[in-house]
Short mmCIF file of C-alpha atoms (C1' of nucleotides) in Angstrom, two decimals:
data_model
loop_
_atom_site.label_atom_id
_atom_site.label_comp_id
_atom_site.label_asym_id
_atom_site.label_seq_id
_atom_site.Cartn_x
_atom_site.Cartn_y
_atom_site.Cartn_z
CA MET A 20 74.26 113.19 105.59
CA ASP A 21 72.01 114.95 103.12
CA GLN A 22 71.30 114.07 99.57
CA ALA A 23 74.08 116.23 98.25
CA ASP A 24 76.55 113.72 99.64
CA VAL A 25 75.01 110.85 97.71
CA VAL A 26 76.43 112.05 94.46
CA VAL A 27 76.91 109.76 91.54
CA PRO A 28 80.66 109.53 91.04
CA ARG A 29 80.25 111.86 88.09
CA GLN A 30 83.88 112.25 87.32
CA ARG A 31 83.90 115.29 85.12
CA ALA A 32 86.03 114.34 82.18
CA LEU A 33 89.54 115.59 82.74
CA LYS A 34 90.80 117.76 79.95
CA HIS A 35 93.98 115.83 79.35
CA VAL A 36 92.04 112.58 79.31
CA GLN A 37 89.64 113.98 76.73
CA VAL A 38 92.50 115.06 74.53
CA ARG A 39 94.33 111.79 75.04
CA GLU A 40 91.37 109.63 74.11
CA HIS A 41 90.54 111.82 71.15
CA VAL A 42 94.03 111.49 69.80
CA ARG A 43 94.05 107.80 70.56
CA SER A 44 90.95 107.28 68.46
CA LEU A 45 92.46 109.40 65.71
CA ILE A 46 95.64 107.41 65.46
CA GLU A 47 94.48 103.88 66.13
CA ALA A 48 93.45 103.50 62.51
CA GLN A 49 96.47 105.31 61.11
CA PRO A 50 99.47 103.49 59.69
CA PRO A 51 102.79 103.85 61.49
CA GLY A 52 104.70 106.93 60.52
CA SER A 53 101.67 109.05 59.78
CA ALA A 54 101.51 112.41 61.47
CA ALA A 55 99.43 113.10 64.54
CA PRO A 56 97.93 116.55 65.09
CA SER A 57 100.52 119.05 66.24
CA GLU A 58 100.40 120.22 69.83
CA ARG A 59 99.37 123.74 68.92
CA GLU A 60 96.68 122.39 66.65
CA LEU A 61 95.19 120.43 69.53
CA VAL A 62 95.46 123.50 71.74
CA ALA A 63 93.33 125.42 69.26
CA ARG A 64 90.89 122.58 68.69
CA PHE A 65 90.18 121.87 72.35
CA GLY A 66 90.77 125.32 73.75
CA VAL A 67 93.16 124.03 76.37
CA ALA A 68 96.66 124.97 77.41
CA ARG A 69 99.62 123.45 75.67
CA MET A 70 100.84 121.80 78.87
CA THR A 71 97.54 119.94 78.96
CA VAL A 72 97.99 118.73 75.43
CA ARG A 73 101.55 117.71 76.20
CA GLN A 74 100.36 115.76 79.20
CA ALA A 75 97.92 113.89 76.97
CA LEU A 76 100.53 113.15 74.34
CA ASP A 77 103.09 112.18 76.98
CA ALA A 78 100.77 109.41 78.05
CA LEU A 79 100.43 108.08 74.52
CA VAL A 80 104.16 108.33 73.98
CA GLY A 81 104.60 106.40 77.21
CA GLU A 82 102.29 103.72 75.86
CA GLY A 83 104.46 103.48 72.79
CA LEU A 84 101.69 104.63 70.48
CA LEU A 85 103.28 107.93 69.50
CA GLU A 86 106.76 109.11 68.80
CA ARG A 87 107.96 112.69 69.02
CA ILE A 88 110.50 114.08 66.61
CA PRO A 89 111.72 117.56 67.56
CA GLY A 90 111.37 120.01 64.73
CA ARG A 91 109.20 117.66 62.74
CA GLY A 92 106.16 116.68 64.68
CA THR A 93 104.48 113.79 66.44
CA PHE A 94 103.95 110.56 64.60
CA VAL A 95 102.28 107.22 65.01
CA ALA A 96 104.93 104.85 66.30
CA GLN A 97 106.00 101.64 64.68
CA PRO A 98 103.67 98.64 65.06
CA PRO A 99 102.60 97.22 68.41
CA LYS A 100 106.27 96.38 69.01
CA THR A 101 106.12 94.63 72.36
CA ALA A 102 102.69 93.29 71.62
CA GLY A 103 101.17 90.11 72.91
CA ARG A 104 101.94 90.44 76.54
CA LEU A 105 99.93 89.01 79.32
CA THR A 106 97.45 87.53 76.95
CA SER A 107 95.04 84.69 77.34
CA PHE A 108 94.65 81.76 75.00
CA THR A 109 91.79 83.43 73.15
CA GLU A 110 93.73 86.63 72.61
CA GLU A 111 96.88 84.79 71.67
CA ILE A 112 95.18 82.63 69.04
CA ARG A 113 93.40 85.64 67.59
CA ARG A 114 96.69 87.48 67.39
CA ARG A 115 98.00 84.66 65.25
CA GLY A 116 95.11 85.10 62.89
CA MET A 117 93.30 81.93 63.87
CA LEU A 118 89.84 81.34 65.25
CA PRO A 119 89.85 80.35 68.92
CA GLU A 120 87.18 78.00 70.21
CA SER A 121 86.47 76.65 73.62
CA GLN A 122 84.54 73.60 74.77
CA THR A 123 83.75 73.39 78.44
CA LEU A 124 84.42 69.92 79.79
CA LEU A 125 83.74 70.78 83.40
CA ALA A 126 82.58 73.86 85.28
CA ARG A 127 81.69 73.62 88.92
CA VAL A 128 82.43 74.87 92.39
CA GLU A 129 84.81 72.66 94.31
CA GLN A 130 86.55 72.78 97.62
CA ALA A 131 90.11 73.90 97.17
CA GLY A 132 92.71 71.22 97.58
CA PRO A 133 95.97 72.06 99.35
CA GLY A 134 97.89 72.85 96.15
CA VAL A 135 95.24 75.05 94.60
CA ALA A 136 94.55 76.72 97.93
CA ARG A 137 98.18 77.68 98.34
CA ALA A 138 98.40 78.95 94.76
CA LEU A 139 95.23 81.03 95.17
CA ASP A 140 96.30 82.19 98.62
CA ILE A 141 93.11 80.89 100.25
CA SER A 142 92.43 78.14 102.77
CA PRO A 143 92.00 74.49 101.82
CA GLY A 144 88.29 73.73 101.58
CA ASP A 145 87.38 77.25 100.48
CA PRO A 146 85.13 77.28 97.42
CA VAL A 147 86.87 77.58 94.06
CA LEU A 148 85.55 77.55 90.52
CA HIS A 149 87.10 74.74 88.57
CA TRP A 150 86.75 75.22 84.84
CA ARG A 151 88.19 72.73 82.40
CA ARG A 152 88.12 73.57 78.74
CA LEU A 153 89.26 71.92 75.55
CA ARG A 154 90.59 74.62 73.30
CA ARG A 155 90.86 74.71 69.56
CA ALA A 156 92.36 76.98 66.96
CA ASP A 157 90.79 76.79 63.51
CA GLN A 158 88.97 73.67 64.62
CA ALA A 159 92.17 71.84 65.53
CA VAL A 160 92.58 70.65 69.10
CA VAL A 161 95.39 72.59 70.75
CA CYS A 162 95.25 72.19 74.50
CA VAL A 163 93.26 71.38 77.57
CA GLU A 164 93.17 73.95 80.33
CA ASP A 165 92.22 73.68 83.99
CA ALA A 166 91.49 77.06 85.49
CA TYR A 167 90.83 77.62 89.17
CA LEU A 168 89.21 80.90 90.12
CA ASN A 169 88.72 82.47 93.50
CA GLU A 170 84.97 82.08 94.04
CA VAL A 171 84.86 84.91 96.54
CA LEU A 172 86.03 87.40 93.93
CA LEU A 173 83.67 86.12 91.26
CA PRO A 174 80.23 85.47 92.75
CA GLY A 175 78.01 83.67 90.28
CA PHE A 176 80.66 83.73 87.62
CA LEU A 177 79.49 80.68 85.69
CA GLN A 178 75.77 81.08 86.35
CA HIS A 179 74.86 82.81 83.14
CA GLY A 180 76.68 80.55 80.74
CA THR A 181 80.39 80.31 80.27
CA PRO A 182 82.20 83.22 78.65
CA THR A 183 84.35 82.67 75.60
CA SER A 184 87.39 84.49 76.87
CA LEU A 185 88.20 84.23 80.53
CA TYR A 186 90.32 87.36 80.45
CA GLU A 187 87.66 89.40 78.75
CA ALA A 188 85.16 88.24 81.34
CA LEU A 189 87.59 89.16 84.12
CA ALA A 190 88.22 92.52 82.48
CA ALA A 191 84.48 93.21 82.50
CA ARG A 192 84.61 92.85 86.29
CA GLY A 193 87.69 95.01 86.65
CA LEU A 194 89.79 91.97 87.45
CA ARG A 195 91.97 91.70 84.38
CA PRO A 196 95.34 90.28 85.45
CA SER A 197 98.08 92.85 85.58
CA GLU A 198 100.82 90.50 86.64
CA VAL A 199 101.37 86.81 86.10
CA GLU A 200 103.81 84.18 87.22
CA ASP A 201 104.22 81.50 84.62
CA SER A 202 106.13 78.29 84.43
CA ILE A 203 106.66 76.38 81.22
CA SER A 204 107.98 72.88 80.85
CA ALA A 205 107.95 69.88 78.57
CA ASP A 206 106.53 66.57 79.67
CA ARG A 207 104.82 63.38 78.53
CA ALA A 208 101.07 63.33 78.06
CA SER A 209 99.14 61.31 80.62
CA ALA A 210 96.63 58.79 79.36
CA GLU A 211 93.74 61.12 80.16
CA GLU A 212 95.38 64.12 78.50
CA ALA A 213 96.29 62.05 75.47
CA ALA A 214 92.68 60.96 75.03
CA ILE A 215 91.43 64.53 75.20
CA LEU A 216 94.11 65.91 72.91
CA GLU A 217 93.80 63.06 70.43
CA ILE A 218 97.40 62.00 70.74
CA ALA A 219 99.18 58.98 72.15
CA ALA A 220 99.95 58.63 75.84
CA GLY A 221 103.56 59.58 76.43
CA ASP A 222 103.72 61.99 73.52
CA PRO A 223 105.50 65.25 74.33
CA VAL A 224 103.33 68.07 75.61
CA LEU A 225 104.03 71.62 76.69
CA ARG A 226 102.83 72.39 80.18
CA HIS A 227 102.04 75.93 81.17
CA ALA A 228 101.09 76.92 84.69
CA ARG A 229 99.98 80.43 85.54
CA ARG A 230 99.19 82.45 88.61
CA ALA A 231 97.48 85.70 87.66
CA VAL A 232 97.27 88.71 89.94
CA SER A 233 94.92 91.65 89.62
CA ASP A 234 95.14 94.54 92.03
CA GLY A 235 97.17 92.46 94.45
CA ARG A 236 94.65 89.64 94.55
CA ILE A 237 95.19 86.26 92.96
CA VAL A 238 92.28 85.74 90.61
CA GLU A 239 93.33 82.83 88.45
CA VAL A 240 95.47 79.76 88.76
CA SER A 241 95.62 77.57 85.70
CA ARG A 242 97.40 74.59 84.27
CA THR A 243 97.36 74.04 80.55
CA CYS A 244 98.58 71.07 78.55
CA TYR A 245 99.40 71.81 74.90
CA ARG A 246 99.94 69.45 72.02
CA HIS A 247 103.59 69.92 71.18
CA ASP A 248 102.91 70.02 67.46
CA ARG A 249 100.33 72.77 67.57
CA PHE A 250 101.58 75.39 69.95
CA THR A 251 104.70 77.40 70.56
CA VAL A 252 105.08 80.15 73.12
CA TYR A 253 106.40 83.42 71.75
CA LEU A 254 107.85 86.00 74.05
CA GLN A 255 109.31 89.43 73.79
CA LEU A 256 111.21 90.60 76.81
CA ALA A 257 113.01 93.85 77.43
CA ASP A 258 115.24 95.08 80.18
CA ARG A 259 114.37 98.49 81.38
CA MET B 15 132.39 130.79 60.11
CA ASP B 16 134.04 132.39 63.09
CA GLN B 17 135.13 130.85 66.31
CA ALA B 18 131.87 131.59 68.02
CA ASP B 19 130.27 128.90 65.91
CA VAL B 20 132.76 126.28 66.99
CA VAL B 21 131.22 125.90 70.38
CA VAL B 22 131.79 122.89 72.48
CA PRO B 23 128.41 121.19 72.73
CA ARG B 24 128.22 122.57 76.25
CA GLN B 25 124.75 121.40 76.96
CA ARG B 26 123.80 123.58 79.83
CA ALA B 27 122.36 121.23 82.37
CA LEU B 28 118.63 121.16 81.92
CA LYS B 29 116.79 122.16 85.04
CA HIS B 30 114.54 119.15 85.17
CA VAL B 31 117.54 116.88 84.68
CA GLN B 32 119.35 118.56 87.55
CA VAL B 33 116.40 118.09 89.84
CA ARG B 34 115.84 114.54 88.67
CA GLU B 35 119.42 113.47 89.30
CA HIS B 36 119.52 115.23 92.63
CA VAL B 37 116.43 113.41 93.79
CA ARG B 38 117.74 110.16 92.38
CA SER B 39 120.89 110.43 94.44
CA LEU B 40 118.82 111.31 97.48
CA ILE B 41 116.59 108.29 97.25
CA GLU B 42 118.90 105.62 95.98
CA ALA B 43 120.13 104.93 99.48
CA GLN B 44 116.72 105.23 101.10
CA PRO B 45 114.62 102.23 102.07
CA PRO B 46 111.34 101.69 100.23
CA GLY B 47 108.48 103.65 101.70
CA SER B 48 110.57 106.55 102.94
CA ALA B 49 109.44 109.96 101.88
CA ALA B 50 111.04 111.92 99.07
CA PRO B 51 111.16 115.73 99.20
CA SER B 52 107.81 117.28 98.43
CA GLU B 53 107.37 119.06 95.13
CA ARG B 54 107.06 122.48 96.72
CA GLU B 55 110.16 121.81 98.79
CA LEU B 56 112.14 121.12 95.63
CA VAL B 57 110.68 124.22 94.02
CA ALA B 58 112.06 126.30 96.85
CA ARG B 59 115.39 124.49 96.98
CA PHE B 60 116.16 124.78 93.27
CA GLY B 61 114.32 127.96 92.52
CA VAL B 62 112.43 126.42 89.63
CA ALA B 63 108.79 126.17 88.69
CA ARG B 64 106.67 123.37 90.00
CA MET B 65 106.05 122.06 86.50
CA THR B 66 109.78 121.54 86.20
CA VAL B 67 109.91 119.61 89.43
CA ARG B 68 106.96 117.53 88.36
CA GLN B 69 108.68 116.75 85.09
CA ALA B 70 111.70 115.52 87.03
CA LEU B 71 109.63 113.40 89.39
CA ASP B 72 107.50 112.08 86.54
CA ALA B 73 110.63 110.57 85.05
CA LEU B 74 111.54 108.83 88.29
CA VAL B 75 108.01 107.59 88.75
CA GLY B 76 108.18 106.26 85.21
CA GLU B 77 111.34 104.41 86.12
CA GLY B 78 109.51 102.85 89.00
CA LEU B 79 111.75 104.47 91.60
CA LEU B 80 109.13 106.72 93.11
CA GLU B 81 105.47 106.44 93.89
CA ARG B 82 103.06 109.30 94.30
CA ILE B 83 100.27 109.21 96.82
CA PRO B 84 97.86 112.13 96.49
CA GLY B 85 97.38 114.01 99.71
CA ARG B 86 100.31 112.22 101.33
CA GLY B 87 103.44 112.77 99.35
CA THR B 88 105.99 111.08 97.16
CA PHE B 89 107.73 107.97 98.40
CA VAL B 90 110.48 105.59 97.44
CA ALA B 91 108.82 102.71 95.64
CA GLN B 92 109.15 99.06 96.43
CA PRO B 93 112.22 97.39 94.92
CA PRO B 94 112.31 96.50 91.22
CA LYS B 95 110.08 93.51 91.94
CA THR B 96 110.23 91.98 88.50
CA ALA B 97 113.51 90.25 89.23
CA GLY B 98 115.35 87.79 87.06
CA ARG B 99 114.51 89.02 83.61
CA LEU B 100 116.46 88.63 80.46
CA THR B 101 118.91 86.24 81.95
CA SER B 102 121.25 83.76 80.42
CA PHE B 103 121.57 80.12 81.35
CA THR B 104 124.46 80.84 83.70
CA GLU B 105 122.59 83.58 85.52
CA GLU B 106 119.39 81.58 85.65
CA ILE B 107 121.03 78.51 87.15
CA ARG B 108 122.88 80.63 89.71
CA ARG B 109 119.63 82.31 90.64
CA ARG B 110 118.25 78.89 91.46
CA GLY B 111 121.14 78.26 93.79
CA MET B 112 122.88 75.73 91.61
CA LEU B 113 126.33 75.66 90.09
CA PRO B 114 126.32 76.25 86.34
CA GLU B 115 128.93 74.55 84.21
CA SER B 116 129.63 74.67 80.54
CA GLN B 117 131.49 72.32 78.25
CA THR B 118 132.32 73.60 74.79
CA LEU B 119 131.56 71.00 72.16
CA LEU B 120 132.30 73.22 69.22
CA ALA B 121 133.54 76.78 68.73
CA ARG B 122 134.45 78.00 65.31
CA VAL B 123 133.77 80.56 62.65
CA GLU B 124 131.34 79.37 60.00
CA GLN B 125 129.62 80.84 57.02
CA ALA B 126 126.08 81.74 57.90
CA GLY B 127 123.43 79.50 56.43
CA PRO B 128 120.20 81.06 55.21
CA GLY B 129 118.27 80.53 58.44
CA VAL B 130 120.95 81.88 60.74
CA ALA B 131 121.69 84.73 58.35
CA ARG B 132 118.07 85.84 58.38
CA ALA B 133 117.88 85.58 62.16
CA LEU B 134 121.09 87.57 62.61
CA ASP B 135 120.05 90.04 59.92
CA ILE B 136 123.21 89.46 57.89
CA SER B 137 123.86 87.93 54.47
CA PRO B 138 124.21 84.20 53.89
CA GLY B 139 127.90 83.36 53.77
CA ASP B 140 128.89 86.10 56.21
CA PRO B 141 131.13 84.86 59.01
CA VAL B 142 129.38 83.80 62.21
CA LEU B 143 130.68 82.34 65.43
CA HIS B 144 129.07 78.99 66.11
CA TRP B 145 129.40 77.93 69.70
CA ARG B 146 127.89 74.69 70.93
CA ARG B 147 127.95 73.96 74.60
CA LEU B 148 126.76 71.19 76.86
CA ARG B 149 125.48 72.79 80.01
CA ARG B 150 125.18 71.36 83.47
CA ALA B 151 123.70 72.43 86.78
CA ASP B 152 125.27 70.84 89.85
CA GLN B 153 127.04 68.37 87.56
CA ALA B 154 123.79 67.13 86.00
CA VAL B 155 123.38 67.50 82.26
CA VAL B 156 120.62 69.99 81.56
CA CYS B 157 120.77 71.15 77.97
CA VAL B 158 122.75 71.60 74.81
CA GLU B 159 122.92 75.08 73.32
CA ASP B 160 123.89 76.27 69.87
CA ALA B 161 124.71 79.96 69.86
CA TYR B 162 125.41 81.96 66.73
CA LEU B 163 127.08 85.31 67.17
CA ASN B 164 127.63 88.10 64.69
CA GLU B 165 131.36 87.88 64.05
CA VAL B 166 131.54 91.49 62.88
CA LEU B 167 130.40 92.74 66.29
CA LEU B 168 132.73 90.44 68.22
CA PRO B 169 136.18 90.40 66.60
CA GLY B 170 138.38 87.72 68.12
CA PHE B 171 135.68 86.73 70.57
CA LEU B 172 136.75 83.14 71.11
CA GLN B 173 140.49 83.71 70.66
CA HIS B 174 141.42 83.98 74.29
CA GLY B 175 139.58 80.97 75.59
CA THR B 176 135.86 80.61 75.94
CA PRO B 177 134.08 82.66 78.59
CA THR B 178 131.90 80.97 81.16
CA SER B 179 128.91 83.22 80.74
CA LEU B 180 128.12 84.49 77.28
CA TYR B 181 126.05 87.35 78.61
CA GLU B 182 128.76 88.49 80.99
CA ALA B 183 131.23 88.43 78.12
CA LEU B 184 128.84 90.43 75.98
CA ALA B 185 128.26 92.87 78.81
CA ALA B 186 132.01 93.45 79.05
CA ARG B 187 131.89 94.63 75.45
CA GLY B 188 128.85 96.79 75.98
CA LEU B 189 126.70 94.38 74.04
CA ARG B 190 124.50 92.94 76.74
CA PRO B 191 121.12 92.16 75.22
CA SER B 192 118.43 94.63 76.15
CA GLU B 193 115.64 92.94 74.23
CA VAL B 194 115.03 89.34 73.26
CA GLU B 195 112.54 87.43 71.19
CA ASP B 196 112.07 83.94 72.50
CA SER B 197 110.08 80.98 71.37
CA ILE B 198 109.49 77.96 73.54
CA SER B 199 108.08 74.64 72.46
CA ALA B 200 108.04 70.98 73.35
CA ASP B 201 109.41 68.37 70.98
CA ARG B 202 111.03 64.97 70.75
CA ALA B 203 114.77 64.64 71.13
CA SER B 204 116.67 63.79 67.96
CA ALA B 205 119.12 60.92 68.08
CA GLU B 206 122.06 63.32 68.29
CA GLU B 207 120.49 65.42 71.03
CA ALA B 208 119.51 62.32 72.96
CA ALA B 209 123.08 61.05 72.91
CA ILE B 210 124.42 64.35 74.20
CA LEU B 211 121.75 64.76 76.86
CA GLU B 212 122.01 61.13 77.97
CA ILE B 213 118.37 60.39 77.29
CA ALA B 214 116.53 58.23 74.76
CA ALA B 215 115.78 59.43 71.25
CA GLY B 216 112.18 60.62 71.10
CA ASP B 217 112.05 61.62 74.74
CA PRO B 218 110.35 64.97 75.35
CA VAL B 219 112.60 68.02 75.30
CA LEU B 220 111.98 71.71 75.76
CA ARG B 221 113.23 73.81 72.87
CA HIS B 222 114.11 77.42 73.41
CA ALA B 223 115.10 79.73 70.58
CA ARG B 224 116.29 83.25 71.20
CA ARG B 225 117.13 86.32 69.21
CA ALA B 226 118.91 88.87 71.37
CA VAL B 227 119.18 92.54 70.49
CA SER B 228 121.58 95.07 71.96
CA ASP B 229 121.40 98.69 70.90
CA GLY B 230 119.35 97.78 67.87
CA ARG B 231 121.83 95.19 66.63
CA ILE B 232 121.21 91.47 66.75
CA VAL B 233 124.11 90.00 68.67
CA GLU B 234 122.99 86.49 69.47
CA VAL B 235 120.80 83.84 67.98
CA SER B 236 120.59 80.61 69.88
CA ARG B 237 118.73 77.35 70.00
CA THR B 238 118.72 75.33 73.17
CA CYS B 239 117.43 71.85 73.80
CA TYR B 240 116.61 71.05 77.45
CA ARG B 241 115.99 67.74 79.13
CA HIS B 242 112.35 67.92 80.11
CA ASP B 243 113.02 66.48 83.55
CA ARG B 244 115.65 69.02 84.55
CA PHE B 245 114.47 72.39 83.44
CA THR B 246 111.41 74.56 83.70
CA VAL B 247 111.11 78.12 82.47
CA TYR B 248 109.86 80.59 85.07
CA LEU B 249 108.50 83.92 84.02
CA GLN B 250 107.10 87.00 85.64
CA LEU B 251 105.22 89.31 83.34
CA ALA B 252 103.48 92.57 84.08
CA ASP B 253 101.26 94.81 82.06
CA ARG B 254 102.11 98.44 82.33
"C1'" DT C 30 86.67 112.40 127.14
"C1'" DA C 31 85.10 111.73 122.66
"C1'" DT C 32 83.76 113.81 118.54
"C1'" DC C 33 83.82 117.36 115.05
"C1'" DT C 34 85.77 121.07 112.56
"C1'" DT C 35 89.41 123.22 110.43
"C1'" DG C 36 93.51 124.58 108.35
"C1'" DG C 37 97.77 123.27 106.48
"C1'" DC C 38 100.02 120.05 104.01
"C1'" DT C 39 100.23 116.85 99.80
"C1'" DG C 40 99.95 115.83 94.82
"C1'" DG C 41 96.65 116.64 90.43
"C1'" DT C 42 94.89 119.63 87.04
"C1'" DA C 43 94.90 123.60 84.25
"C1'" DT C 44 95.95 128.31 82.32
"C1'" DG C 45 98.85 131.26 79.30
"C1'" DG C 46 102.83 133.12 78.32
"C1'" DA C 47 107.80 132.98 76.81
"C1'" DC C 48 111.99 131.55 74.51
"C1'" DC C 49 114.96 127.89 72.31
"C1'" DA C 50 116.74 124.67 68.67
"C1'" DG C 51 115.97 122.00 64.83
"C1'" DG C 52 113.58 120.61 60.38
"C1'" DC C 53 112.02 122.28 56.06
"C1'" DG C 54 110.56 124.69 52.13
"C1'" DG C 55 110.12 128.77 49.45
"C1'" DA C 56 112.07 133.22 48.08
"C1'" DC C 57 116.02 135.23 46.70
"C1'" DG C 58 120.44 136.19 44.65
"C1'" DT C 59 124.19 134.53 42.06
"C1'" DA D 13 119.95 126.21 37.36
"C1'" DC D 14 121.68 126.11 41.59
"C1'" DG D 15 122.81 127.06 46.30
"C1'" DT D 16 121.96 130.07 50.23
"C1'" DC D 17 119.28 132.19 53.53
"C1'" DC D 18 115.28 133.29 56.04
"C1'" DG D 19 110.88 132.55 58.05
"C1'" DC D 20 107.50 129.37 59.61
"C1'" DC D 21 106.44 125.29 61.86
"C1'" DT D 22 107.62 121.69 65.06
"C1'" DG D 23 108.48 119.90 69.72
"C1'" DG D 24 111.47 121.02 74.24
"C1'" DT D 25 112.07 123.73 78.18
"C1'" DC D 26 110.63 126.84 81.73
"C1'" DC D 27 108.12 130.26 84.39
"C1'" DA D 28 104.29 132.17 87.62
"C1'" DT D 29 99.93 131.39 89.06
"C1'" DA D 30 95.57 129.29 90.41
"C1'" DC D 31 92.32 126.08 92.18
"C1'" DC D 32 90.95 121.23 93.40
"C1'" DA D 33 90.68 116.97 96.30
"C1'" DG D 34 92.46 114.13 99.62
"C1'" DC D 35 95.07 113.23 103.92
"C1'" DC D 36 96.02 114.35 108.55
"C1'" DA D 37 96.73 116.28 112.90
"C1'" DA D 38 95.73 119.91 116.03
"C1'" DG D 39 92.48 122.52 118.11
"C1'" DA D 40 87.52 123.59 119.04
"C1'" DT D 41 83.36 121.82 120.49
"C1'" DA D 42 79.81 118.82 122.65
#
DNA sequence: TATCTTGGCTGGTATGGACCAGGCGGACGT
DNA sequence: ACGTCCGCCTGGTCCATACCAGCCAAGATA
């Protein structure tokens, strides 16, 4: 093996990706309904074939960012539409125009118990990161969350301070969840939960359990207990 | 205007549609993982350009029916995966292997109040079907549901008895919801709800509100109140 | 026999040309 | 002043060709 084989993965930018990202940056600040560059215009600007431009636009149309109207042009599609999907607490609170905060109550490596081990698809006793946070929105206490992370996938995850957004930290490691299994139920607050959430024991709470999968690997298992008066889950589902 | 202009809209079958449907029929009986015809094979078979074949296969890949593997071929994808989506109470209970039952407490045409009118996107005072049902799973009381239906879209809906499954009845009229907006929260049972659900007033309940859209028209708005000890919402979400 | 090379397959990217139908506005004729 | 028609622009469809990278098995080589 000579040096020539030790190439940096210098992926030469694909034409259609260049065009796609250029258009994406053009339209992301545009209001819905405004016109995107025409296909032939992009052909001239980038010096590429029209099929290449169409491939780029197809991707954006597929993402729901653009809308084609034959005979008229290509336009920025209506607002996010099916927004807020697969979001974390931080992202969800921000989306509602509030300021998310997070106070770590506990962050340590534990040995997985049988329940957590099964949920994370590891063996009981394997190391897991247990991270308990009290979460606020605009200063008001909203929920307490216990997250269990597969330590093997996240070496030294909590060494350099605790990130604000778990999902953003996972994304930075290429482990952003792409699929989740959630369960949502109502229950009574335990004495411990009530103390943390500043409510009375037995008050209604919303429980949310999540198993998050990234690239076929289970990266996060969490259980969250919400004050019933400060949080509602909103969902948009579509059959396709 | 002569007769030549009065053409039947004889849409000559588009090539890529022909190829797409042919491949669809080929693969719909195949087990996941089996190979689909290669692109060049389809080019030869249909006498079309490869771009056309790719356009056809792109559509099927987009539908999740096919999966491309560079250097290997195109294969029938794993089954839909994301099962049980956009289901009604009846379907959801059946999916859990229990027997759903429904007892109509109220079924009549009312004048829409301001809240329901806004949710149904009609004017206050317009006629709406109000249908309240007590719902059971394996005989056990689970929830009470208030559904409001757009009377204009469903003439004589409750005339010939009340259907068991609302969604199946809607499907029979081509109005099965394709998109829904849900909100889920925890709360305390009101005195009336508690009496119906055979629990104590103030006990925790899970509230579920839904706006269901079919073909761009809002067909159903409902509010459901679940006993916290007998129902949990399960969800599978995926980013795409 | 075990390893290496190679060529034939796959899908992925890209070019450049061609024609169609539909939206739309300006030029034209009434 | 008004309506019609035509030409330009748009995206939609389709063709023929070319080269790339990855997979894989068969044949060549050590």
